Amino acid sequence: MPHRILLSIAGHGRVATALRTQATARGVVERFVAGETPAQAVAAGSVLVAGRLGVTYNFLGEYQTDPERIERTRNAFIAFTRLLGDSGLGGPQSELSLKLSALGQLHGSDGPARALDHARRICAAATGAGVLVTLDMEDHTTTDSTLEIARELRQDFPATGVAVQAALFRSPADCADLRNTGARVRLVKGAYREPRSVALHRRTEVDRAYVRCLRTLFGGTARPLVATHDPRLIRISAELARRHGRDATTFEHQMLFGVRSAEQRRLAAAGHAVRVYLPFGPDWYGYFTRRLAERPANTVFFLRALAKSGASRRP
Ligand code: FDA
């Protein structure tokens, strides 16, 4: 139910404006989003790196069809890569997270080819600065094309990573395909509302599928990027690492900015590689509402802040 309320107000520009301007509400946004500008992202990233955490920077933006905006997005990623280098944040401590739909993947039959071309240029710039790149996984209609683009990119940029969503029925097979490629594979539960024909919906089933995918990835040459905050799954990944004789340099933990930060620091202090997914940019609203929808407690907090701001009242 809170999820539905949230989605029904998610399209209101006035809600976003209220969140920007009203102090309590802005605090809710700032918990999950590092800021609107590259400079704010670099500032937040520097703090994380000083605490021995890696960072994956996500310049927020999704589904784009306008060629000019797509080029601007690509150029913004390239400029951001340079900024990382100039700020002393080059190298594998930094990673870029790309949403291919923001690079035109879904725009017409040649969308995937054009998105690949844009992604290639971003990867070239990132490689120049020693920065890693990983492709986010969006809804299930993009899975085939995203895995194919990741495969193409790995030919020239072998460190390119790709996310796999445990909730999809197909993911155990996708993990089996990736298992011995040496690829960096970010395993997530899945954040999109998928139809029952393609995805598991029960939490326990998704968790079981996650473990199955973890077993496959840890048993091969892939570098698992264990992207979950779930304590049980984190424990299981440690057990699998032990069983397969993997040391902490062969896999990493990834978590979202603002979620279980103490656990991020604990894992890093225990010698694990930990990377924080740091979203930034003016297009933060879609990402923000997904984070709220994941947790009823977040949604309640958000609605209270909204009520205080008066944004939910009709003019
Ligand atoms: P779960 O939702 O069960 O949460 C476990 C515990 O973590 C909770 O009990 C709570 O303590 C804490 N927690 C989790 N989410 C929280 C929140 N929003 N607020 C407060 N506490 C929270 N998805 C996708 O479809 N495609 C992608 O490319 C990515 N990429 C990605 C990168 C990284 C680094 C991460 C960590 C996650 C993603 N995701 C994603 C999102 C992912 O699919 C999933 O929706 C979230 O990670 C939440 O799932 P958990 O595995 O953390 O488990």
JSON list of N, CA and C in Angstrom, two decimals, residues 226-282:
[
{"chain": "A", "resi": 226, "resn": "VAL", "atom": "N", "xyz": [29.00, -8.47, -4.44]},
{"chain": "A", "resi": 226, "resn": "VAL", "atom": "CA", "xyz": [27.87, -8.92, -3.62]},
{"chain": "A", "resi": 226, "resn": "VAL", "atom": "C", "xyz": [27.10, -7.68, -3.17]},
{"chain": "A", "resi": 227, "resn": "ALA", "atom": "N", "xyz": [26.11, -7.28, -3.99]},
{"chain": "A", "resi": 227, "resn": "ALA", "atom": "CA", "xyz": [25.42, -6.00, -3.78]},
{"chain": "A", "resi": 227, "resn": "ALA", "atom": "C", "xyz": [24.13, -6.22, -3.01]},
{"chain": "A", "resi": 228, "resn": "THR", "atom": "N", "xyz": [24.26, -6.34, -1.72]},
{"chain": "A", "resi": 228, "resn": "THR", "atom": "CA", "xyz": [23.10, -6.52, -0.84]},
{"chain": "A", "resi": 228, "resn": "THR", "atom": "C", "xyz": [23.45, -5.99, 0.54]},
{"chain": "A", "resi": 229, "resn": "HIS", "atom": "N", "xyz": [22.40, -5.59, 1.27]},
{"chain": "A", "resi": 229, "resn": "HIS", "atom": "CA", "xyz": [22.59, -5.19, 2.68]},
{"chain": "A", "resi": 229, "resn": "HIS", "atom": "C", "xyz": [22.12, -6.29, 3.60]},
{"chain": "A", "resi": 230, "resn": "ASP", "atom": "N", "xyz": [21.66, -7.36, 3.03]},
{"chain": "A", "resi": 230, "resn": "ASP", "atom": "CA", "xyz": [21.03, -8.44, 3.79]},
{"chain": "A", "resi": 230, "resn": "ASP", "atom": "C", "xyz": [22.09, -9.21, 4.60]},
{"chain": "A", "resi": 231, "resn": "PRO", "atom": "N", "xyz": [22.03, -9.14, 5.94]},
{"chain": "A", "resi": 231, "resn": "PRO", "atom": "CA", "xyz": [23.10, -9.72, 6.77]},
{"chain": "A", "resi": 231, "resn": "PRO", "atom": "C", "xyz": [23.29, -11.21, 6.51]},
{"chain": "A", "resi": 232, "resn": "ARG", "atom": "N", "xyz": [22.18, -11.92, 6.25]},
{"chain": "A", "resi": 232, "resn": "ARG", "atom": "CA", "xyz": [22.29, -13.37, 6.05]},
{"chain": "A", "resi": 232, "resn": "ARG", "atom": "C", "xyz": [23.06, -13.66, 4.76]},
{"chain": "A", "resi": 233, "resn": "LEU", "atom": "N", "xyz": [22.75, -12.91, 3.72]},
{"chain": "A", "resi": 233, "resn": "LEU", "atom": "CA", "xyz": [23.44, -13.14, 2.44]},
{"chain": "A", "resi": 233, "resn": "LEU", "atom": "C", "xyz": [24.91, -12.73, 2.53]},
{"chain": "A", "resi": 234, "resn": "ILE", "atom": "N", "xyz": [25.18, -11.70, 3.32]},
{"chain": "A", "resi": 234, "resn": "ILE", "atom": "CA", "xyz": [26.58, -11.29, 3.49]},
{"chain": "A", "resi": 234, "resn": "ILE", "atom": "C", "xyz": [27.35, -12.41, 4.21]},
{"chain": "A", "resi": 235, "resn": "ARG", "atom": "N", "xyz": [26.71, -13.02, 5.22]},
{"chain": "A", "resi": 235, "resn": "ARG", "atom": "CA", "xyz": [27.37, -14.14, 5.93]},
{"chain": "A", "resi": 235, "resn": "ARG", "atom": "C", "xyz": [27.60, -15.31, 4.97]},
{"chain": "A", "resi": 236, "resn": "ILE", "atom": "N", "xyz": [26.61, -15.60, 4.16]},
{"chain": "A", "resi": 236, "resn": "ILE", "atom": "CA", "xyz": [26.74, -16.73, 3.22]},
{"chain": "A", "resi": 236, "resn": "ILE", "atom": "C", "xyz": [27.87, -16.47, 2.22]},
{"chain": "A", "resi": 237, "resn": "SER", "atom": "N", "xyz": [28.01, -15.22, 1.79]},
{"chain": "A", "resi": 237, "resn": "SER", "atom": "CA", "xyz": [29.09, -14.94, 0.83]},
{"chain": "A", "resi": 237, "resn": "SER", "atom": "C", "xyz": [30.45, -15.16, 1.50]},
{"chain": "A", "resi": 238, "resn": "ALA", "atom": "N", "xyz": [30.56, -14.82, 2.78]},
{"chain": "A", "resi": 238, "resn": "ALA", "atom": "CA", "xyz": [31.84, -15.05, 3.49]},
{"chain": "A", "resi": 238, "resn": "ALA", "atom": "C", "xyz": [32.13, -16.55, 3.55]},
{"chain": "A", "resi": 239, "resn": "GLU", "atom": "N", "xyz": [31.09, -17.34, 3.81]},
{"chain": "A", "resi": 239, "resn": "GLU", "atom": "CA", "xyz": [31.24, -18.79, 3.91]},
{"chain": "A", "resi": 239, "resn": "GLU", "atom": "C", "xyz": [31.65, -19.38, 2.54]},
{"chain": "A", "resi": 240, "resn": "LEU", "atom": "N", "xyz": [31.03, -18.86, 1.47]},
{"chain": "A", "resi": 240, "resn": "LEU", "atom": "CA", "xyz": [31.37, -19.35, 0.13]},
{"chain": "A", "resi": 240, "resn": "LEU", "atom": "C", "xyz": [32.80, -18.99, -0.24]},
{"chain": "A", "resi": 241, "resn": "ALA", "atom": "N", "xyz": [33.21, -17.78, 0.17]},
{"chain": "A", "resi": 241, "resn": "ALA", "atom": "CA", "xyz": [34.59, -17.37, -0.11]},
{"chain": "A", "resi": 241, "resn": "ALA", "atom": "C", "xyz": [35.57, -18.33, 0.55]},
{"chain": "A", "resi": 242, "resn": "ARG", "atom": "N", "xyz": [35.27, -18.68, 1.82]},
{"chain": "A", "resi": 242, "resn": "ARG", "atom": "CA", "xyz": [36.14, -19.63, 2.54]},
{"chain": "A", "resi": 242, "resn": "ARG", "atom": "C", "xyz": [36.16, -20.96, 1.83]},
{"chain": "A", "resi": 243, "resn": "ARG", "atom": "N", "xyz": [34.97, -21.45, 1.47]},
{"chain": "A", "resi": 243, "resn": "ARG", "atom": "CA", "xyz": [34.87, -22.78, 0.84]},
{"chain": "A", "resi": 243, "resn": "ARG", "atom": "C", "xyz": [35.64, -22.86, -0.47]},
{"chain": "A", "resi": 244, "resn": "HIS", "atom": "N", "xyz": [35.64, -21.74, -1.21]},
{"chain": "A", "resi": 244, "resn": "HIS", "atom": "CA", "xyz": [36.31, -21.76, -2.52]},
{"chain": "A", "resi": 244, "resn": "HIS", "atom": "C", "xyz": [37.72, -21.18, -2.46]},
{"chain": "A", "resi": 245, "resn": "GLY", "atom": "N", "xyz": [38.23, -20.97, -1.25]},
{"chain": "A", "resi": 245, "resn": "GLY", "atom": "CA", "xyz": [39.60, -20.48, -1.08]},
{"chain": "A", "resi": 245, "resn": "GLY", "atom": "C", "xyz": [39.81, -19.10, -1.70]},
{"chain": "A", "resi": 246, "resn": "ARG", "atom": "N", "xyz": [38.79, -18.29, -1.70]},
{"chain": "A", "resi": 246, "resn": "ARG", "atom": "CA", "xyz": [38.92, -16.94, -2.27]},
{"chain": "A", "resi": 246, "resn": "ARG", "atom": "C", "xyz": [39.32, -15.96, -1.17]},
{"chain": "A", "resi": 247, "resn": "ASP", "atom": "N", "xyz": [40.35, -15.14, -1.46]},
{"chain": "A", "resi": 247, "resn": "ASP", "atom": "CA", "xyz": [40.66, -14.12, -0.46]},
{"chain": "A", "resi": 247, "resn": "ASP", "atom": "C", "xyz": [39.88, -12.84, -0.79]},
{"chain": "A", "resi": 248, "resn": "ALA", "atom": "N", "xyz": [40.04, -11.85, 0.08]},
{"chain": "A", "resi": 248, "resn": "ALA", "atom": "CA", "xyz": [39.18, -10.64, -0.02]},
{"chain": "A", "resi": 248, "resn": "ALA", "atom": "C", "xyz": [39.45, -9.83, -1.28]},
{"chain": "A", "resi": 249, "resn": "THR", "atom": "N", "xyz": [40.54, -10.16, -2.03]},
{"chain": "A", "resi": 249, "resn": "THR", "atom": "CA", "xyz": [40.80, -9.38, -3.25]},
{"chain": "A", "resi": 249, "resn": "THR", "atom": "C", "xyz": [40.00, -9.93, -4.43]},
{"chain": "A", "resi": 250, "resn": "THR", "atom": "N", "xyz": [39.32, -11.05, -4.27]},
{"chain": "A", "resi": 250, "resn": "THR", "atom": "CA", "xyz": [38.66, -11.68, -5.43]},
{"chain": "A", "resi": 250, "resn": "THR", "atom": "C", "xyz": [37.15, -11.45, -5.47]},
{"chain": "A", "resi": 251, "resn": "PHE", "atom": "N", "xyz": [36.63, -10.71, -4.53]},
{"chain": "A", "resi": 251, "resn": "PHE", "atom": "CA", "xyz": [35.21, -10.36, -4.56]},
{"chain": "A", "resi": 251, "resn": "PHE", "atom": "C", "xyz": [35.03, -9.07, -3.76]},
{"chain": "A", "resi": 252, "resn": "GLU", "atom": "N", "xyz": [33.89, -8.45, -3.91]},
{"chain": "A", "resi": 252, "resn": "GLU", "atom": "CA", "xyz": [33.67, -7.27, -3.08]},
{"chain": "A", "resi": 252, "resn": "GLU", "atom": "C", "xyz": [32.22, -7.15, -2.65]},
{"chain": "A", "resi": 253, "resn": "HIS", "atom": "N", "xyz": [32.02, -6.37, -1.60]},
{"chain": "A", "resi": 253, "resn": "HIS", "atom": "CA", "xyz": [30.67, -6.05, -1.13]},
{"chain": "A", "resi": 253, "resn": "HIS", "atom": "C", "xyz": [30.31, -4.68, -1.70]},
{"chain": "A", "resi": 254, "resn": "GLN", "atom": "N", "xyz": [29.04, -4.55, -2.07]},
{"chain": "A", "resi": 254, "resn": "GLN", "atom": "CA", "xyz": [28.58, -3.24, -2.52]},
{"chain": "A", "resi": 254, "resn": "GLN", "atom": "C", "xyz": [27.28, -2.90, -1.80]},
{"chain": "A", "resi": 255, "resn": "MET", "atom": "N", "xyz": [27.17, -1.67, -1.37]},
{"chain": "A", "resi": 255, "resn": "MET", "atom": "CA", "xyz": [25.95, -1.21, -0.69]},
{"chain": "A", "resi": 255, "resn": "MET", "atom": "C", "xyz": [25.62, 0.21, -1.14]},
{"chain": "A", "resi": 256, "resn": "LEU", "atom": "N", "xyz": [24.39, 0.59, -0.88]},
{"chain": "A", "resi": 256, "resn": "LEU", "atom": "CA", "xyz": [23.93, 1.91, -1.31]},
{"chain": "A", "resi": 256, "resn": "LEU", "atom": "C", "xyz": [24.34, 2.99, -0.31]},
{"chain": "A", "resi": 257, "resn": "PHE", "atom": "N", "xyz": [24.63, 4.16, -0.83]},
{"chain": "A", "resi": 257, "resn": "PHE", "atom": "CA", "xyz": [24.90, 5.34, -0.01]},
{"chain": "A", "resi": 257, "resn": "PHE", "atom": "C", "xyz": [23.71, 5.54, 0.93]},
{"chain": "A", "resi": 258, "resn": "GLY", "atom": "N", "xyz": [23.99, 5.66, 2.21]},
{"chain": "A", "resi": 258, "resn": "GLY", "atom": "CA", "xyz": [22.92, 5.93, 3.19]},
{"chain": "A", "resi": 258, "resn": "GLY", "atom": "C", "xyz": [22.24, 4.70, 3.75]},
{"chain": "A", "resi": 259, "resn": "VAL", "atom": "N", "xyz": [22.64, 3.51, 3.30]},
{"chain": "A", "resi": 259, "resn": "VAL", "atom": "CA", "xyz": [22.00, 2.29, 3.82]},
{"chain": "A", "resi": 259, "resn": "VAL", "atom": "C", "xyz": [23.06, 1.42, 4.52]},
{"chain": "A", "resi": 260, "resn": "ARG", "atom": "N", "xyz": [22.82, 1.13, 5.78]},
{"chain": "A", "resi": 260, "resn": "ARG", "atom": "CA", "xyz": [23.71, 0.31, 6.61]},
{"chain": "A", "resi": 260, "resn": "ARG", "atom": "C", "xyz": [25.18, 0.78, 6.55]},
{"chain": "A", "resi": 261, "resn": "SER", "atom": "N", "xyz": [25.36, 2.07, 6.75]},
{"chain": "A", "resi": 261, "resn": "SER", "atom": "CA", "xyz": [26.71, 2.65, 6.66]},
{"chain": "A", "resi": 261, "resn": "SER", "atom": "C", "xyz": [27.66, 2.05, 7.70]},
{"chain": "A", "resi": 262, "resn": "ALA", "atom": "N", "xyz": [27.15, 1.74, 8.89]},
{"chain": "A", "resi": 262, "resn": "ALA", "atom": "CA", "xyz": [28.03, 1.16, 9.91]},
{"chain": "A", "resi": 262, "resn": "ALA", "atom": "C", "xyz": [28.52, -0.22, 9.47]},
{"chain": "A", "resi": 263, "resn": "GLU", "atom": "N", "xyz": [27.66, -0.98, 8.80]},
{"chain": "A", "resi": 263, "resn": "GLU", "atom": "CA", "xyz": [28.07, -2.29, 8.30]},
{"chain": "A", "resi": 263, "resn": "GLU", "atom": "C", "xyz": [29.12, -2.14, 7.18]},
{"chain": "A", "resi": 264, "resn": "GLN", "atom": "N", "xyz": [28.97, -1.10, 6.38]},
{"chain": "A", "resi": 264, "resn": "GLN", "atom": "CA", "xyz": [29.97, -0.86, 5.33]},
{"chain": "A", "resi": 264, "resn": "GLN", "atom": "C", "xyz": [31.34, -0.66, 5.97]},
{"chain": "A", "resi": 265, "resn": "ARG", "atom": "N", "xyz": [31.36, 0.17, 7.03]},
{"chain": "A", "resi": 265, "resn": "ARG", "atom": "CA", "xyz": [32.64, 0.46, 7.70]},
{"chain": "A", "resi": 265, "resn": "ARG", "atom": "C", "xyz": [33.18, -0.78, 8.41]},
{"chain": "A", "resi": 266, "resn": "ARG", "atom": "N", "xyz": [32.27, -1.57, 9.00]},
{"chain": "A", "resi": 266, "resn": "ARG", "atom": "CA", "xyz": [32.70, -2.78, 9.71]},
{"chain": "A", "resi": 266, "resn": "ARG", "atom": "C", "xyz": [33.37, -3.76, 8.75]},
{"chain": "A", "resi": 267, "resn": "LEU", "atom": "N", "xyz": [32.75, -3.98, 7.59]},
{"chain": "A", "resi": 267, "resn": "LEU", "atom": "CA", "xyz": [33.31, -4.93, 6.61]},
{"chain": "A", "resi": 267, "resn": "LEU", "atom": "C", "xyz": [34.68, -4.43, 6.12]},
{"chain": "A", "resi": 268, "resn": "ALA", "atom": "N", "xyz": [34.77, -3.11, 5.86]},
{"chain": "A", "resi": 268, "resn": "ALA", "atom": "CA", "xyz": [36.04, -2.55, 5.38]},
{"chain": "A", "resi": 268, "resn": "ALA", "atom": "C", "xyz": [37.12, -2.72, 6.44]},
{"chain": "A", "resi": 269, "resn": "ALA", "atom": "N", "xyz": [36.75, -2.47, 7.70]},
{"chain": "A", "resi": 269, "resn": "ALA", "atom": "CA", "xyz": [37.74, -2.60, 8.78]},
{"chain": "A", "resi": 269, "resn": "ALA", "atom": "C", "xyz": [38.18, -4.05, 8.94]},
{"chain": "A", "resi": 270, "resn": "ALA", "atom": "N", "xyz": [37.32, -4.99, 8.57]},
{"chain": "A", "resi": 270, "resn": "ALA", "atom": "CA", "xyz": [37.68, -6.41, 8.68]},
{"chain": "A", "resi": 270, "resn": "ALA", "atom": "C", "xyz": [38.48, -6.88, 7.46]},
{"chain": "A", "resi": 271, "resn": "GLY", "atom": "N", "xyz": [38.82, -5.93, 6.56]},
{"chain": "A", "resi": 271, "resn": "GLY", "atom": "CA", "xyz": [39.70, -6.28, 5.44]},
{"chain": "A", "resi": 271, "resn": "GLY", "atom": "C", "xyz": [38.97, -6.61, 4.14]},
{"chain": "A", "resi": 272, "resn": "HIS", "atom": "N", "xyz": [37.66, -6.43, 4.10]},
{"chain": "A", "resi": 272, "resn": "HIS", "atom": "CA", "xyz": [36.92, -6.71, 2.86]},
{"chain": "A", "resi": 272, "resn": "HIS", "atom": "C", "xyz": [36.96, -5.52, 1.92]},
{"chain": "A", "resi": 273, "resn": "ALA", "atom": "N", "xyz": [36.85, -5.80, 0.64]},
{"chain": "A", "resi": 273, "resn": "ALA", "atom": "CA", "xyz": [36.67, -4.72, -0.34]},
{"chain": "A", "resi": 273, "resn": "ALA", "atom": "C", "xyz": [35.20, -4.33, -0.30]},
{"chain": "A", "resi": 274, "resn": "VAL", "atom": "N", "xyz": [34.94, -3.05, -0.04]},
{"chain": "A", "resi": 274, "resn": "VAL", "atom": "CA", "xyz": [33.55, -2.56, 0.06]},
{"chain": "A", "resi": 274, "resn": "VAL", "atom": "C", "xyz": [33.42, -1.33, -0.82]},
{"chain": "A", "resi": 275, "resn": "ARG", "atom": "N", "xyz": [32.36, -1.32, -1.60]},
{"chain": "A", "resi": 275, "resn": "ARG", "atom": "CA", "xyz": [32.14, -0.17, -2.49]},
{"chain": "A", "resi": 275, "resn": "ARG", "atom": "C", "xyz": [30.74, 0.39, -2.23]},
{"chain": "A", "resi": 276, "resn": "VAL", "atom": "N", "xyz": [30.66, 1.71, -2.19]},
{"chain": "A", "resi": 276, "resn": "VAL", "atom": "CA", "xyz": [29.38, 2.37, -1.91]},
{"chain": "A", "resi": 276, "resn": "VAL", "atom": "C", "xyz": [28.85, 2.98, -3.21]},
{"chain": "A", "resi": 277, "resn": "TYR", "atom": "N", "xyz": [27.59, 2.68, -3.49]},
{"chain": "A", "resi": 277, "resn": "TYR", "atom": "CA", "xyz": [26.93, 3.17, -4.70]},
{"chain": "A", "resi": 277, "resn": "TYR", "atom": "C", "xyz": [26.42, 4.57, -4.41]},
{"chain": "A", "resi": 278, "resn": "LEU", "atom": "N", "xyz": [27.02, 5.55, -5.10]},
{"chain": "A", "resi": 278, "resn": "LEU", "atom": "CA", "xyz": [26.80, 6.96, -4.76]},
{"chain": "A", "resi": 278, "resn": "LEU", "atom": "C", "xyz": [26.06, 7.67, -5.90]},
{"chain": "A", "resi": 279, "resn": "PRO", "atom": "N", "xyz": [24.75, 7.86, -5.75]},
{"chain": "A", "resi": 279, "resn": "PRO", "atom": "CA", "xyz": [24.00, 8.53, -6.81]},
{"chain": "A", "resi": 279, "resn": "PRO", "atom": "C", "xyz": [24.04, 10.03, -6.67]},
{"chain": "A", "resi": 280, "resn": "PHE", "atom": "N", "xyz": [24.09, 10.72, -7.81]},
{"chain": "A", "resi": 280, "resn": "PHE", "atom": "CA", "xyz": [24.05, 12.19, -7.77]},
{"chain": "A", "resi": 280, "resn": "PHE", "atom": "C", "xyz": [23.46, 12.71, -9.07]},
{"chain": "A", "resi": 281, "resn": "GLY", "atom": "N", "xyz": [23.10, 14.00, -9.06]},
{"chain": "A", "resi": 281, "resn": "GLY", "atom": "CA", "xyz": [22.57, 14.62, -10.28]},
{"chain": "A", "resi": 281, "resn": "GLY", "atom": "C", "xyz": [21.17, 15.15, -10.03]},
{"chain": "A", "resi": 282, "resn": "PRO", "atom": "N", "xyz": [20.73, 16.05, -10.92]},
{"chain": "A", "resi": 282, "resn": "PRO", "atom": "CA", "xyz": [19.41, 16.66, -10.73]},
{"chain": "A", "resi": 282, "resn": "PRO", "atom": "C", "xyz": [18.25, 15.69, -10.93]}
]
